[in-house]
Amino acid sequence: MAFDLLTGFVRDVRAARRTANEIERLNRMNDGELAQLGLVRTEISGHAFRKHFNQR
């Protein structure tokens, strides 16, 4: 059981890191580039969290 908690924690830390990197990458894009992805700037965080935390 403790091992499952530890692996879950590590998995969440990795997902958080990927989410932060995705947010940073998307924030560097201009509005036109975001539009090509079907995003507006206000949707960046939600998009990144869904992408990396809803994979389970």
XYZ file of N, CA and C in Angstrom, residues 6-53:
144
model
N 3.429 5.968 -2.921
C 4.662 6.578 -3.402
C 4.679 6.668 -4.925
N 4.291 5.602 -5.593
C 4.285 5.646 -7.057
C 3.240 6.631 -7.571
N 2.105 6.726 -6.886
C 1.091 7.705 -7.265
C 1.602 9.120 -7.102
N 2.320 9.351 -6.014
C 2.894 10.675 -5.778
C 3.902 11.029 -6.867
N 4.775 10.096 -7.194
C 5.782 10.333 -8.236
C 5.102 10.590 -9.577
N 4.067 9.828 -9.883
C 3.329 10.009 -11.132
C 2.702 11.412 -11.183
N 2.148 11.858 -10.052
C 1.542 13.191 -10.009
C 2.584 14.298 -10.142
N 3.750 14.100 -9.547
C 4.819 15.098 -9.684
C 5.256 15.194 -11.141
N 5.379 14.066 -11.797
C 5.759 14.076 -13.216
C 4.690 14.747 -14.070
N 3.430 14.462 -13.784
C 2.343 15.088 -14.536
C 2.332 16.596 -14.295
N 2.624 17.007 -13.073
C 2.677 18.440 -12.765
C 3.810 19.111 -13.530
N 4.930 18.447 -13.639
C 6.064 18.997 -14.391
C 5.719 19.123 -15.869
N 5.087 18.085 -16.424
C 4.679 18.143 -17.836
C 3.647 19.248 -18.056
N 2.735 19.404 -17.104
C 1.725 20.455 -17.200
C 2.377 21.825 -17.201
N 3.311 22.055 -16.296
C 4.014 23.342 -16.222
C 4.769 23.623 -17.515
N 5.417 22.602 -18.059
C 6.146 22.777 -19.323
C 5.194 23.091 -20.474
N 4.049 22.430 -20.485
C 3.055 22.678 -21.535
C 2.519 24.107 -21.435
N 2.222 24.555 -20.230
C 1.731 25.923 -20.031
C 2.775 26.928 -20.495
N 4.009 26.697 -20.139
C 5.090 27.596 -20.549
C 5.224 27.626 -22.069
N 5.168 26.474 -22.702
C 5.290 26.386 -24.164
C 4.143 27.127 -24.842
N 2.929 26.899 -24.366
C 1.771 27.537 -24.982
C 1.760 29.041 -24.740
N 2.226 29.474 -23.588
C 2.274 30.906 -23.296
C 3.259 31.643 -24.197
N 4.244 30.944 -24.718
C 5.200 31.568 -25.640
C 4.620 31.745 -27.041
N 3.528 31.067 -27.333
C 2.914 31.162 -28.661
C 2.114 32.458 -28.782
N 1.995 32.936 -30.033
C 1.142 34.101 -30.254
C -0.301 33.629 -30.439
N -1.219 34.586 -30.490
C -2.639 34.239 -30.559
C -2.988 33.450 -31.821
N -2.324 33.745 -32.923
C -2.568 33.002 -34.156
C -2.162 31.544 -34.044
N -1.015 31.306 -33.434
C -0.547 29.921 -33.239
C -1.484 29.162 -32.314
N -1.949 29.829 -31.272
C -2.909 29.183 -30.366
C -4.205 28.857 -31.098
N -4.653 29.775 -31.941
C -5.886 29.562 -32.695
C -5.771 28.345 -33.598
N -4.593 28.120 -34.165
C -4.385 26.935 -35.007
C -4.557 25.652 -34.202
N -4.311 25.737 -32.902
C -4.501 24.579 -32.024
C -5.917 24.523 -31.465
N -6.731 25.524 -31.810
C -8.098 25.571 -31.307
C -8.188 26.135 -29.904
N -7.202 26.949 -29.514
C -7.158 27.500 -28.160
C -7.151 29.018 -28.185
N -7.636 29.591 -27.100
C -7.425 31.006 -26.818
C -6.602 31.056 -25.534
N -5.969 32.171 -25.299
C -5.024 32.291 -24.196
C -5.630 31.905 -22.842
N -6.893 32.233 -22.621
C -7.524 31.937 -21.325
C -7.752 30.445 -21.101
N -7.617 29.639 -22.134
C -7.834 28.196 -22.022
C -6.553 27.400 -21.821
N -5.416 28.055 -21.795
C -4.136 27.354 -21.749
C -4.019 26.453 -20.523
N -4.246 26.986 -19.350
C -4.073 26.192 -18.121
C -5.003 24.991 -18.086
N -6.267 25.224 -18.371
C -7.229 24.119 -18.368
C -6.865 23.043 -19.365
N -6.443 23.464 -20.542
C -6.032 22.512 -21.580
C -4.857 21.653 -21.098
N -3.854 22.310 -20.526
C -2.656 21.585 -20.073
C -2.995 20.609 -18.948
N -3.827 21.021 -17.993
C -4.192 20.119 -16.904
C -4.997 18.935 -17.417
N -5.956 19.165 -18.296
C -6.722 18.055 -18.856
C -5.818 17.093 -19.614
N -4.898 17.642 -20.374
C -4.000 16.818 -21.185
C -3.134 15.898 -20.333
N -2.613 16.407 -19.228
C -1.636 15.639 -18.472
C -2.189 14.938 -17.222
N -3.354 15.343 -16.746
C -3.904 14.690 -15.563
C -5.093 13.803 -15.879
